[in-house]
Every structure is written in C-alpha cells, then in structure tokens.
Short mmCIF file of C-alpha atoms in Angstrom, two decimals:
data_model
loop_
_atom_site.label_atom_id
_atom_site.label_comp_id
_atom_site.label_asym_id
_atom_site.label_seq_id
_atom_site.Cartn_x
_atom_site.Cartn_y
_atom_site.Cartn_z
CA MET A 182 0.00 0.00 0.00
CA GLU A 183 1.25 3.47 -0.92
CA LEU A 184 0.82 6.49 1.30
CA PRO A 185 -2.02 8.73 0.03
CA VAL A 186 -0.63 11.80 -1.73
CA TRP A 187 -3.21 14.07 -0.11
CA PHE A 188 -2.09 12.82 3.34
CA GLU A 189 1.56 13.60 2.60
CA VAL A 190 0.73 17.08 1.23
CA ALA A 191 -1.54 17.90 4.17
CA THR A 192 1.16 16.75 6.60
CA PHE A 193 3.87 18.90 5.02
CA VAL A 194 1.60 21.96 4.93
CA GLY A 195 0.58 21.46 8.56
CA LEU A 196 4.13 20.96 9.80
CA THR A 197 5.38 23.99 7.86
CA VAL A 198 2.67 26.23 9.33
CA LEU A 199 3.42 24.90 12.82
CA LEU A 200 7.18 25.50 12.52
CA LEU A 201 6.69 29.01 11.11
CA ALA A 202 4.28 29.86 13.92
CA ASP A 203 6.75 28.54 16.50
CA LEU A 204 9.56 30.59 14.94
CA ALA A 205 7.37 33.73 14.91
CA ILE A 206 6.57 33.31 18.62
CA VAL A 207 10.26 32.99 19.51
CA ALA A 208 11.32 35.93 17.31
CA ARG A 209 8.62 38.21 18.70
CA ARG A 210 9.47 37.66 22.36
CA PRO A 211 12.91 36.20 23.16
CA HIS A 212 12.78 34.88 26.73
CA GLU A 213 13.62 31.99 29.00
CA PRO A 214 10.49 29.81 29.12
CA SER A 215 9.00 29.05 32.51
CA ILE A 216 8.76 25.44 33.69
CA LYS A 217 5.01 25.51 33.08
CA GLU A 218 5.37 26.95 29.56
CA ALA A 219 8.08 24.46 28.57
CA GLY A 220 6.09 21.56 30.02
CA LEU A 221 2.94 22.51 28.13
CA TRP A 222 4.82 22.79 24.82
CA VAL A 223 6.62 19.47 25.29
CA SER A 224 3.32 17.77 26.16
CA PHE A 225 1.72 19.36 23.09
CA TYR A 226 4.40 18.12 20.69
CA ILE A 227 4.47 14.61 22.17
CA SER A 228 0.67 14.43 21.95
CA LEU A 229 0.86 15.67 18.37
CA ALA A 230 3.30 12.89 17.44
CA LEU A 231 1.10 10.26 19.10
CA LEU A 232 -1.96 11.65 17.29
CA PHE A 233 -0.12 11.61 13.97
CA GLY A 234 0.61 7.93 14.47
CA VAL A 235 -3.10 7.32 15.06
CA LEU A 236 -3.94 9.23 11.86
CA MET A 237 -1.44 7.11 9.95
CA LEU A 238 -3.15 4.02 11.32
CA ALA A 239 -6.56 5.36 10.26
CA PHE A 240 -5.59 6.47 6.75
CA THR A 241 -2.85 3.96 5.85
CA ASN A 242 -2.17 0.72 7.72
CA THR A 243 -0.74 -0.77 10.90
CA THR A 244 2.74 -1.29 9.42
CA TYR A 245 3.23 2.37 8.51
CA ALA A 246 1.91 3.54 11.89
CA THR A 247 4.21 1.14 13.77
CA GLU A 248 7.18 2.20 11.63
CA PHE A 249 6.46 5.83 12.47
CA TYR A 250 6.29 5.16 16.20
CA ALA A 251 9.50 3.11 16.13
CA GLY A 252 11.29 5.77 14.09
CA TRP A 253 9.98 8.62 16.23
CA LEU A 254 11.00 6.92 19.48
CA THR A 255 14.49 6.25 18.13
CA GLU A 256 14.97 9.77 16.79
CA TYR A 257 13.48 11.34 19.92
CA SER A 258 15.80 9.42 22.23
CA LEU A 259 18.79 10.36 20.04
CA SER A 260 17.59 13.99 20.10
CA VAL A 261 17.47 13.92 23.90
CA ASP A 262 21.08 12.72 23.74
CA ASN A 263 21.75 15.82 21.61
CA LEU A 264 20.75 17.95 24.57
CA PHE A 265 23.88 16.92 26.47
CA VAL A 266 25.97 18.50 23.70
CA PHE A 267 23.63 21.52 23.41
CA VAL A 268 24.23 22.15 27.13
CA ILE A 269 27.98 22.13 26.47
CA ILE A 270 27.63 24.56 23.53
CA MET A 271 25.48 27.02 25.50
CA ALA A 272 27.90 26.96 28.45
CA ARG A 273 31.03 27.16 26.31
CA PHE A 274 29.81 30.24 24.43
CA GLN A 275 28.13 31.72 27.53
CA VAL A 276 24.87 32.41 25.70
CA PRO A 277 22.53 34.64 27.77
CA ARG A 278 19.54 32.58 28.94
CA LYS A 279 16.85 34.71 27.32
CA PHE A 280 18.51 34.26 23.89
CA GLN A 281 19.14 30.51 24.15
CA GLN A 282 15.63 29.71 22.93
CA GLU A 283 16.11 31.59 19.64
CA ALA A 284 19.54 30.04 19.07
CA LEU A 285 18.06 26.58 19.60
CA MET A 286 15.14 27.28 17.26
CA ILE A 287 17.33 28.47 14.38
CA GLY A 288 19.76 25.60 14.97
CA ILE A 289 16.89 23.10 14.83
CA ILE A 290 15.56 24.57 11.57
CA ILE A 291 19.04 24.28 10.03
CA ALA A 292 19.13 20.68 11.27
CA LEU A 293 15.75 19.92 9.65
CA VAL A 294 16.90 21.28 6.28
CA LEU A 295 20.16 19.32 6.39
CA ARG A 296 18.40 16.15 7.54
CA GLY A 297 15.86 16.56 4.72
CA ILE A 298 18.71 16.57 2.20
CA PHE A 299 20.28 13.51 3.87
CA ILE A 300 16.97 11.65 3.79
CA LEU A 301 16.41 12.33 0.08
CA LEU A 302 19.94 11.18 -0.75
CA GLY A 303 19.55 8.12 1.48
CA ALA A 304 16.25 7.15 -0.13
CA VAL A 305 17.76 7.36 -3.63
CA VAL A 306 20.82 5.31 -2.64
CA ILE A 307 18.78 2.60 -0.87
CA GLU A 308 16.33 2.34 -3.78
CA ARG A 309 19.18 1.61 -6.19
CA PHE A 310 21.70 -0.15 -3.95
CA VAL A 311 20.11 -2.31 -1.26
CA TRP A 312 23.55 -3.68 -0.38
CA VAL A 313 24.35 -0.30 1.22
CA PHE A 314 22.56 -1.74 4.28
CA TYR A 315 25.76 -3.68 4.95
CA ILE A 316 27.63 -0.37 5.28
CA PHE A 317 24.88 1.24 7.37
CA GLY A 318 24.71 -1.78 9.66
CA VAL A 319 28.44 -1.94 10.31
CA PHE A 320 28.56 1.83 10.84
CA LEU A 321 25.76 1.72 13.44
CA ILE A 322 27.43 -1.14 15.32
CA TYR A 323 30.72 0.81 15.27
CA THR A 324 28.89 3.90 16.60
CA ALA A 325 27.30 1.83 19.37
CA PHE A 326 30.75 0.56 20.35
CA ASN A 327 32.11 4.12 20.46
CA LEU A 328 29.18 5.30 22.58
CA VAL A 329 30.21 2.83 25.26
CA ARG A 330 33.96 3.32 24.81
CA HIS A 331 33.90 7.14 25.07
CA ARG A 332 31.73 7.36 28.19
CA ASP A 333 34.72 7.36 30.53
CA ASP A 334 37.24 8.86 28.12
CA ASP A 335 39.18 11.62 29.91
CA GLU A 336 40.90 12.92 26.79
CA ASP A 337 40.17 16.59 26.10
CA TYR A 338 38.74 17.34 22.67
CA GLU A 339 39.29 20.28 20.38
CA GLU A 340 36.45 22.39 19.10
CA ASN A 341 34.52 21.39 15.96
CA ALA A 342 36.90 22.01 13.02
CA PHE A 343 34.23 23.85 11.03
CA ILE A 344 33.58 26.22 13.93
CA ARG A 345 37.30 26.83 14.41
CA ARG A 346 37.50 27.79 10.74
CA MET A 347 34.54 30.16 11.03
CA ARG A 348 36.17 31.86 14.00
CA LYS A 349 39.25 32.60 11.87
CA ILE A 350 37.53 33.95 8.75
CA LEU A 351 34.54 35.83 10.24
CA PRO A 352 34.92 39.21 11.97
CA ILE A 353 33.14 38.54 15.28
CA THR A 354 32.28 41.00 18.06
CA GLN A 355 33.39 40.35 21.62
CA ASP A 356 29.89 40.63 23.10
CA TYR A 357 26.38 39.48 22.23
CA HIS A 358 23.98 42.06 20.78
CA GLY A 359 20.69 40.54 21.82
CA ALA A 360 19.76 37.68 19.50
CA LYS A 361 21.20 39.46 16.43
CA ILE A 362 23.77 37.66 14.32
CA ARG A 363 24.91 40.71 12.31
CA VAL A 364 25.55 44.24 13.59
CA THR A 365 27.46 47.42 12.73
CA GLU A 366 30.23 48.24 15.19
CA ASN A 367 32.44 51.31 14.74
CA GLY A 368 31.13 51.66 11.18
CA LYS A 369 32.07 48.10 10.27
CA LYS A 370 29.77 45.15 9.62
CA MET A 371 30.47 42.43 12.17
CA TRP A 372 29.07 39.04 13.11
CA THR A 373 28.11 38.39 16.71
CA PRO A 374 29.01 35.26 18.72
CA MET A 375 25.42 34.11 18.09
CA ILE A 376 26.36 33.06 14.53
CA VAL A 377 29.01 30.70 15.93
CA VAL A 378 26.50 29.26 18.42
CA ILE A 379 23.91 28.63 15.68
CA LEU A 380 26.52 27.04 13.39
CA ALA A 381 27.74 24.88 16.28
CA LEU A 382 24.20 23.66 16.99
CA GLY A 383 23.48 22.99 13.31
CA THR A 384 26.72 21.19 12.52
CA THR A 385 26.52 19.16 15.72
CA ASP A 386 23.07 17.90 14.76
CA LEU A 387 24.36 17.16 11.27
CA ILE A 388 26.99 14.87 12.80
CA PHE A 389 24.25 13.16 14.81
CA ALA A 390 22.26 12.72 11.58
CA LEU A 391 25.05 10.58 10.16
CA ASP A 392 23.98 7.96 12.71
CA SER A 393 20.27 8.67 13.15
CA ILE A 394 19.31 8.68 9.45
CA PRO A 395 20.80 5.20 8.73
CA ALA A 396 19.19 4.01 11.98
CA ILE A 397 15.69 5.03 10.99
CA PHE A 398 16.13 3.64 7.46
CA GLY A 399 16.71 0.37 9.27
CA LEU A 400 13.14 0.64 10.55
CA THR A 401 11.36 1.91 7.43
CA ARG A 402 12.19 2.56 3.78
CA GLU A 403 9.49 5.20 3.38
CA PRO A 404 11.18 8.64 3.07
CA PHE A 405 7.95 10.31 4.21
CA ILE A 406 7.96 8.37 7.49
CA VAL A 407 11.69 8.97 7.95
CA PHE A 408 11.25 12.73 7.53
CA THR A 409 8.12 13.11 9.66
CA ALA A 410 9.68 11.03 12.46
CA ASN A 411 12.66 13.43 12.40
CA VAL A 412 10.43 16.52 12.41
CA PHE A 413 8.31 15.30 15.31
CA ALA A 414 11.46 14.31 17.23
CA LEU A 415 13.04 17.75 16.81
CA MET A 416 9.87 19.74 17.45
CA GLY A 417 9.67 20.47 21.13
CA LEU A 418 13.37 19.75 21.64
CA ARG A 419 13.91 23.46 22.31
CA GLN A 420 11.34 23.49 25.10
CA LEU A 421 12.60 20.14 26.41
CA TYR A 422 16.02 21.75 26.88
CA PHE A 423 14.47 24.24 29.32
CA LEU A 424 12.45 21.55 31.10
CA LEU A 425 14.88 18.71 31.79
CA GLY A 426 17.28 20.71 33.94
CA GLY A 427 18.69 18.52 36.70
CA LEU A 428 17.13 15.40 35.17
CA LEU A 429 19.95 15.37 32.59
CA LYS A 430 22.30 14.75 35.49
CA ARG A 431 20.32 11.62 36.39
CA LEU A 432 20.10 10.04 32.90
CA VAL A 433 23.42 8.28 33.41
CA TYR A 434 22.57 5.22 31.30
CA LEU A 435 20.88 6.94 28.36
CA SER A 436 23.88 6.62 26.04
CA LEU A 437 24.23 2.93 26.96
CA GLY A 438 20.58 2.39 26.07
CA LEU A 439 21.08 4.19 22.77
CA ALA A 440 24.15 2.04 22.08
CA VAL A 441 22.01 -1.08 22.48
CA ILE A 442 19.33 0.36 20.16
CA LEU A 443 21.85 1.37 17.48
CA ALA A 444 23.58 -2.02 17.67
CA PHE A 445 20.22 -3.79 17.35
CA ILE A 446 19.25 -1.72 14.30
CA GLY A 447 22.73 -2.31 12.84
CA VAL A 448 22.25 -6.08 13.15
CA LYS A 449 18.75 -5.73 11.70
CA LEU A 450 20.14 -3.87 8.67
CA ILE A 451 22.80 -6.51 8.04
CA MET A 452 20.21 -9.29 8.32
CA GLU A 453 17.99 -7.47 5.81
CA ALA A 454 20.93 -7.05 3.43
CA ILE A 455 21.75 -10.77 3.69
CA HIS A 456 18.07 -11.64 3.19
CA GLU A 457 17.90 -9.46 0.05
CA ASN A 458 21.13 -11.11 -1.15
CA GLN A 459 22.09 -8.32 -3.54
CA LEU A 460 25.74 -7.47 -4.10
CA PRO A 461 27.22 -4.87 -6.50
CA PHE A 462 29.39 -7.46 -8.29
CA ALA A 463 27.04 -10.48 -8.41
CA GLY A 464 24.04 -9.30 -10.48
CA GLU A 465 20.42 -10.19 -9.64
CA ARG A 466 20.13 -12.92 -7.02
CA GLU A 467 17.30 -14.67 -5.22
CA PRO A 468 16.55 -13.63 -1.61
CA ILE A 469 17.83 -15.96 1.10
CA GLU A 470 14.58 -16.96 2.81
CA SER A 471 16.36 -18.77 5.65
CA ILE A 472 17.55 -15.40 6.99
CA PRO A 473 14.49 -13.91 8.75
CA GLU A 474 13.47 -10.26 8.58
CA ILE A 475 12.85 -8.76 12.02
CA PRO A 476 9.22 -7.55 12.07
CA ILE A 477 8.60 -3.89 12.84
CA TRP A 478 6.41 -4.68 15.88
CA LEU A 479 9.35 -6.53 17.44
CA SER A 480 11.68 -3.61 16.65
CA LEU A 481 9.26 -1.18 18.32
CA SER A 482 8.98 -3.44 21.38
CA ILE A 483 12.77 -3.74 21.75
CA ILE A 484 13.34 0.01 21.32
CA LEU A 485 10.64 0.89 23.85
CA GLY A 486 11.85 -1.78 26.28
CA VAL A 487 15.49 -0.62 26.14
CA LEU A 488 14.51 3.02 26.71
CA ILE A 489 12.36 2.08 29.71
CA ILE A 490 15.12 -0.09 31.21
CA ALA A 491 17.78 2.62 30.64
CA THR A 492 15.59 5.30 32.23
CA VAL A 493 14.56 3.21 35.24
CA ALA A 494 18.15 2.01 35.79
CA SER A 495 19.39 5.62 35.60
CA LEU A 496 16.86 6.83 38.15
CA LEU A 497 17.64 3.92 40.48
CA LYS A 498 21.38 4.54 40.15
CA THR A 499 20.96 8.23 41.04
CA ARG A 500 18.16 7.85 43.59
CA GLY A 501 18.47 10.38 46.37
CA GLN A 502 19.65 13.10 43.98
CA ILE A 503 17.30 16.04 43.54
CA ALA A 504 16.44 16.67 39.88
CA THR A 505 14.94 20.13 39.80
CA PRO A 506 13.34 21.17 36.49
CA GLY A 507 14.64 24.15 34.57
CA PRO A 508 17.43 25.00 32.13
CA PRO A 509 20.55 22.89 32.65
CA ASP A 510 23.71 24.61 33.75
CA ILE A 511 27.33 23.47 34.04
CA ASP A 512 30.61 25.14 34.86
CA GLN A 513 33.06 26.45 32.27
CA GLU A 514 35.72 23.85 33.07
CA THR A 515 33.36 21.02 32.13
CA ALA A 516 32.10 22.89 29.06
CA GLN A 517 35.63 23.45 27.75
CA SER A 518 36.67 19.81 28.21
CA VAL A 519 34.00 18.10 26.08
CA ALA A 520 33.67 17.87 22.31
CA THR A 521 30.66 19.45 20.60
CA GLY A 522 29.89 16.94 17.88
CA GLY A 523 28.51 13.44 17.46
CA PRO A 524 27.04 10.74 19.70
CA GLU A 525 30.46 9.93 21.16
CA ALA A 526 30.69 13.54 22.39
CA ALA A 527 27.21 13.20 23.86
CA ALA A 528 28.27 10.06 25.74
CA LYS A 529 31.26 11.89 27.19
CA ALA A 530 29.12 14.95 28.03
CA GLU A 531 26.60 12.68 29.76
CA ALA A 532 29.33 11.18 31.94
CA ARG A 533 30.92 14.57 32.74
CA ILE A 534 27.58 16.21 33.62
CA ALA A 535 26.60 13.26 35.79
CA ASP A 536 29.92 13.41 37.66
CA GLU A 537 29.79 17.17 38.21
CA PRO A 538 29.21 18.02 41.90
CA ASP A 539 25.85 19.69 42.56
CA GLU A 540 27.47 22.60 44.39
CA ASP A 541 29.45 23.46 41.22
CA ARG A 542 26.34 23.78 39.11
CA THR A 543 25.82 27.46 39.85
CA ARG A 544 23.50 29.61 37.81
CA ARG A 545 24.98 32.25 35.57
#
C-alpha cells in the first residue's frame, strides 16, 4: 500500500505552518520559558506525534503507523542525547539565557533542512543499492561501540573544526547584541558570537544525523515516514532543553541504552541485506529466505523496552539526587573539556555532567 498523496501534502503543509508559527513566537518575544510553559509545549508536541501515528493508522495501515512510532522513538531518544551537547555549547559560548531559545530554534531549523537533504539522498541510494545496508549496519554497530567506549574517556577534545574555521575567517564582536547575528560596530559590519552558536548547533546535529538517518532507514524505507519522524522528534526539543534541567544529570545510562538500540538496528540492517542477497558485483540474485526479517512490531517493542530499562536504571542509580526542572547549567571547566559533535561527544558529556558536583552547578 502506498501512502495517500493528499495525506503527505496535508502533513507537510501542517508541519510547515506549525514550525513558522513557533519561529514567529520565539522571534517576537525572546525569553527563558517558565517550567510551566516548557512543560505545556513538550506535552503538546508529544501528543501531536502520538496523534499523527493514530492518523497514519486510520488512513494507511498498521505497518506504517508502527514504523512511524519506532522511528519517532528512536529519533526522539537520540535527540534527547543531543541535549547533552547543546548544554555544552550554551555553556562554552556563555549564551545569555533569554537568547538561548532563539539560538536553539534556528539551529533546529538548520538541522531539519540538512536532515531533509540527507533523507532524500539516502532514499535514492537505498532504492538503487540495497547492499548499502551492509555499510549502514556496520557503521551503526561501530557507533554503538564508540558510545560505550567514550563514556569514561578523559581525553580533552578540540572544538569542531568547522567552527574553528569560522572563527578565523569571520569578523566577530566580543559581546552578544541581543539575538542578532549581524551588527554594525564602529562603522564596520560584524558578526556576533550568536552566529558561531547557531553554526555549532546545526553542525553538531548534522553529525548526529550521520547515525540517526541510517538508523531510521533500518526501521522503514518510506522517506515520508523517515522525515516526519525526524520533524516530530526535533519539534519540542527546544522546550525540552528548558524543562529537563537537573534530570539530565540523572540520565546516566541513556547513552548505553542508545548504544544497544543502534547495535540492534545495525544487526537488523545486516540481516535485511543478507536476506535481500544483492551485491554490487554479483548481479540479480534470489533472496535468502532462511535469513528472517525482524518484524517492525518486534523492533518497536525492543526500542521501547530498552529506553524504559535505561531510564529506570538511571533513576535507580541516582536515587536520592534532587532533579529540579529548569534549564541545565554546568561550569566552564566542564564545558571546555568536552567535544561538541557526534554521539560519542554526547556520551562523554553525559558522563561529565553526571559526575559534576551539585554545588558546582551554579547559575549564571
């Protein structure tokens, strides 16, 4: 069964209107959202994703709806992992709190555009070369291994190479000028530090996409589902940043859970590639029926189960710690010692934030 064209068009129009409205709200009144405001927005976006899955079930079929939920859960959990790196970026560049929301929003929009391009390219490649699943599978398993390996890595990282290059070639002011990225100072056009922050957020998410896009293609081959799962995962991420606060310090096993999920999807991709039995040098071949395809309902169950176990284990490990809601905050020493790109950086950030003494987490 093919997805109805009218359903796809209506979805894209609705999501575009929603994102533009969200951007207009942020641009009109830059501020640090209250706990209540952030909570309401996060609840709204999660409810919207759940409702969209129900609509997919009503207008398409159970398989597409299950694929969407599995993809959304995977992307959402990876996006939460992004927040550990976003915390590092905000602290490293000392972004004023009331302007962090706008920086996050623009960074997320850049991420959506870049991910859209990745998804289109991925869909074309997979349609023509099914054997690329071998590469995707091995890459995801390698990423899962690195997530575990870098958790306790004490090596200091250098800043994102792209950002270092931008710092050298762009004339940048010393101070922020509100949420502006371009100003005139002493008669000369200058960029503000906000442009570096936005580029750091966008390029960091792009690095995450190198893992998340192959992962979701392991759950569905429908580009529409891949894209909508990404959009719904990123929408509300800005408000979630201002809501999680001290809870980030307690999610000590999140990266381990994500490593299990990525490894599982990597194995699933390799099994699908073997089942398809197509190789670039062997011509058309018959599928190997003895190699089973993992059904999507089982994938969804495993993903949901791993996330629940990782969350419960994290909370049990850190029981007794107070996790107050609000924007996360870390000291400059921690911010300067962690990389700002990729899941491995998120794993290291998770470990560093978890180990940071509560008394050192002072508000700026």
